[in-house]
């Protein structure tokens, strides 16, 4: 009987060990599944990190373009101010020239210019504007 009892215990122990092994195999399968899922999550996280870095790089490029645009806008504004100053100076000089022209016209209006019929003929030695001797007569 002792042998039967021992054989029964050994048989029960073998069944327990086999059941434990089956459960360990199930645990190993679960751990393998979890490991695969963790790897997928890790890969997805790496993809997100790369995508985030690409977005950061794009934002940096946009910021650089914005800074360049701002600098060029400042240059255009400075050129426009310089052009405005130049146009103002040209306008001032045009007004000054116009004023000088008006003064010259007023001065010229003070002179009398004889009509063509009143001007003596330059080819006639006897006609002189002063009525005196001509320079040719002074040599005689």
Short mmCIF file of C-alpha atoms in Angstrom, two decimals:
data_model
loop_
_atom_site.label_atom_id
_atom_site.label_comp_id
_atom_site.label_asym_id
_atom_site.label_seq_id
_atom_site.Cartn_x
_atom_site.Cartn_y
_atom_site.Cartn_z
CA UNK A 1 0.00 0.00 0.00
CA UNK A 2 2.73 2.35 0.71
CA UNK A 3 3.97 1.77 -2.77
CA UNK A 4 0.55 2.47 -4.23
CA UNK A 5 0.28 5.61 -2.14
CA UNK A 6 3.72 6.73 -3.27
CA UNK A 7 2.93 5.95 -6.86
CA UNK A 8 -0.27 7.90 -6.50
CA UNK A 9 1.63 10.83 -4.98
CA UNK A 10 4.27 10.67 -7.71
CA UNK A 11 1.56 10.58 -10.34
CA UNK A 12 -0.18 13.56 -8.72
CA UNK A 13 3.12 15.40 -8.50
CA UNK A 14 3.84 14.69 -12.18
CA UNK A 15 0.41 16.03 -13.11
CA UNK A 16 0.97 19.13 -10.97
CA UNK A 17 4.38 19.68 -12.54
CA UNK A 18 2.96 19.19 -16.06
CA UNK A 19 0.12 21.62 -15.29
CA UNK A 20 2.62 24.11 -13.86
CA UNK A 21 4.74 23.74 -17.01
CA UNK A 22 1.66 24.39 -19.17
CA UNK A 23 0.88 27.49 -17.13
CA UNK A 24 4.52 28.64 -17.42
CA UNK A 25 4.26 28.16 -21.18
CA UNK A 26 1.12 30.33 -21.12
CA UNK A 27 2.98 32.94 -19.08
CA UNK A 28 5.87 32.82 -21.57
CA UNK A 29 3.40 33.33 -24.44
CA UNK A 30 1.81 36.26 -22.58
CA UNK A 31 5.24 37.77 -21.86
CA UNK A 32 6.18 37.34 -25.54
CA UNK A 33 2.94 39.05 -26.57
CA UNK A 34 3.52 41.88 -24.07
CA UNK A 35 7.13 42.20 -25.29
CA UNK A 36 5.89 42.52 -28.89
CA UNK A 37 3.35 45.14 -27.83
CA UNK A 38 6.00 47.06 -25.88
CA UNK A 39 8.24 46.94 -28.97
CA UNK A 40 5.40 48.30 -31.13
CA UNK A 41 4.84 51.10 -28.61
CA UNK A 42 8.57 51.82 -28.59
CA UNK A 43 8.64 51.95 -32.41
CA UNK A 44 5.58 54.23 -32.46
CA UNK A 45 7.22 56.48 -29.85
CA UNK A 46 10.38 56.65 -31.98
CA UNK A 47 8.26 57.56 -35.02
CA UNK A 48 6.53 60.29 -33.02
CA UNK A 49 9.90 61.61 -31.85
CA UNK A 50 11.16 61.75 -35.46
CA UNK A 51 7.95 63.45 -36.59
CA UNK A 52 8.18 65.92 -33.73
CA UNK A 53 11.79 66.71 -34.69
CA UNK A 54 10.72 67.24 -38.31
CA UNK A 55 8.01 69.65 -37.13
CA UNK A 56 10.55 71.49 -34.96
CA UNK A 57 12.93 71.72 -37.94
CA UNK A 58 10.12 73.09 -40.13
CA UNK A 59 9.17 75.65 -37.50
CA UNK A 60 12.83 76.69 -37.27
CA UNK A 61 12.94 77.11 -41.06
CA UNK A 62 9.74 79.16 -40.99
CA UNK A 63 11.20 81.32 -38.22
CA UNK A 64 14.38 81.85 -40.27
CA UNK A 65 12.32 82.82 -43.34
CA UNK A 66 10.27 85.18 -41.16
CA UNK A 67 13.43 86.81 -39.81
CA UNK A 68 14.81 87.16 -43.36
CA UNK A 69 11.51 88.64 -44.53
CA UNK A 70 11.54 91.11 -41.63
CA UNK A 71 15.11 92.14 -42.46
CA UNK A 72 14.24 92.60 -46.14
CA UNK A 73 11.13 94.57 -45.19
CA UNK A 74 13.28 96.86 -43.05
CA UNK A 75 15.66 97.31 -46.00
CA UNK A 76 12.74 98.15 -48.30
CA UNK A 77 11.39 100.62 -45.74
CA UNK A 78 14.81 102.27 -45.44
CA UNK A 79 15.11 102.48 -49.23
CA UNK A 80 11.62 104.00 -49.42
CA UNK A 81 12.55 106.59 -46.79
CA UNK A 82 15.73 107.42 -48.71
CA UNK A 83 13.78 107.70 -51.95
CA UNK A 84 11.22 109.94 -50.26
CA UNK A 85 14.03 112.17 -48.98
CA UNK A 86 15.55 112.29 -52.48
CA UNK A 87 12.19 113.17 -54.05
CA UNK A 88 11.70 115.87 -51.42
CA UNK A 89 15.15 117.31 -52.19
CA UNK A 90 14.43 117.25 -55.94
CA UNK A 91 11.09 118.96 -55.32
CA UNK A 92 12.80 121.62 -53.19
CA UNK A 93 15.36 122.24 -55.93
CA UNK A 94 12.66 122.40 -58.62
CA UNK A 95 10.85 125.05 -56.56
CA UNK A 96 14.10 126.98 -56.09
CA UNK A 97 14.78 126.80 -59.84
CA UNK A 98 11.23 127.94 -60.55
CA UNK A 99 11.72 130.89 -58.19
CA UNK A 100 15.00 131.79 -59.93
CA UNK A 101 13.26 131.51 -63.29
CA UNK A 102 10.53 133.90 -62.09
CA UNK A 103 13.18 136.35 -60.87
CA UNK A 104 15.04 136.14 -64.18
CA UNK A 105 11.81 136.69 -66.13
CA UNK A 106 11.02 139.73 -63.95
CA UNK A 107 14.54 141.09 -64.56
CA UNK A 108 14.27 140.54 -68.31
CA UNK A 109 10.87 142.22 -68.37
CA UNK A 110 12.68 145.37 -67.19
CA UNK A 111 14.63 145.55 -70.45
CA UNK A 112 13.24 146.95 -73.71
CA UNK A 113 14.14 145.03 -76.80
CA UNK A 114 13.68 146.99 -80.06
CA UNK A 115 11.57 145.57 -82.84
CA UNK A 116 13.34 144.30 -85.96
CA UNK A 117 12.28 147.43 -87.87
CA UNK A 118 14.03 149.61 -85.28
CA UNK A 119 17.36 147.77 -85.43
CA UNK A 120 19.85 149.32 -87.90
CA UNK A 121 21.15 147.15 -90.71
CA UNK A 122 24.49 145.73 -89.68
CA UNK A 123 25.66 145.73 -93.34
CA UNK A 124 25.14 149.53 -93.70
CA UNK A 125 28.27 151.34 -92.39
CA UNK A 126 26.50 154.69 -92.25
CA UNK A 127 23.89 153.41 -89.85
CA UNK A 128 25.00 153.13 -86.29
CA UNK A 129 23.02 152.78 -83.14
CA UNK A 130 24.83 155.67 -81.43
CA UNK A 131 24.96 157.96 -84.42
CA UNK A 132 28.71 158.39 -83.96
CA UNK A 133 31.57 157.17 -86.04
CA UNK A 134 31.90 153.46 -86.58
CA UNK A 135 35.08 151.67 -85.54
CA UNK A 136 36.06 151.46 -89.21
CA UNK A 137 35.90 155.30 -89.41
CA UNK A 138 38.24 155.66 -86.44
CA UNK A 139 41.12 154.09 -88.36
CA UNK A 140 41.11 156.88 -91.01
#
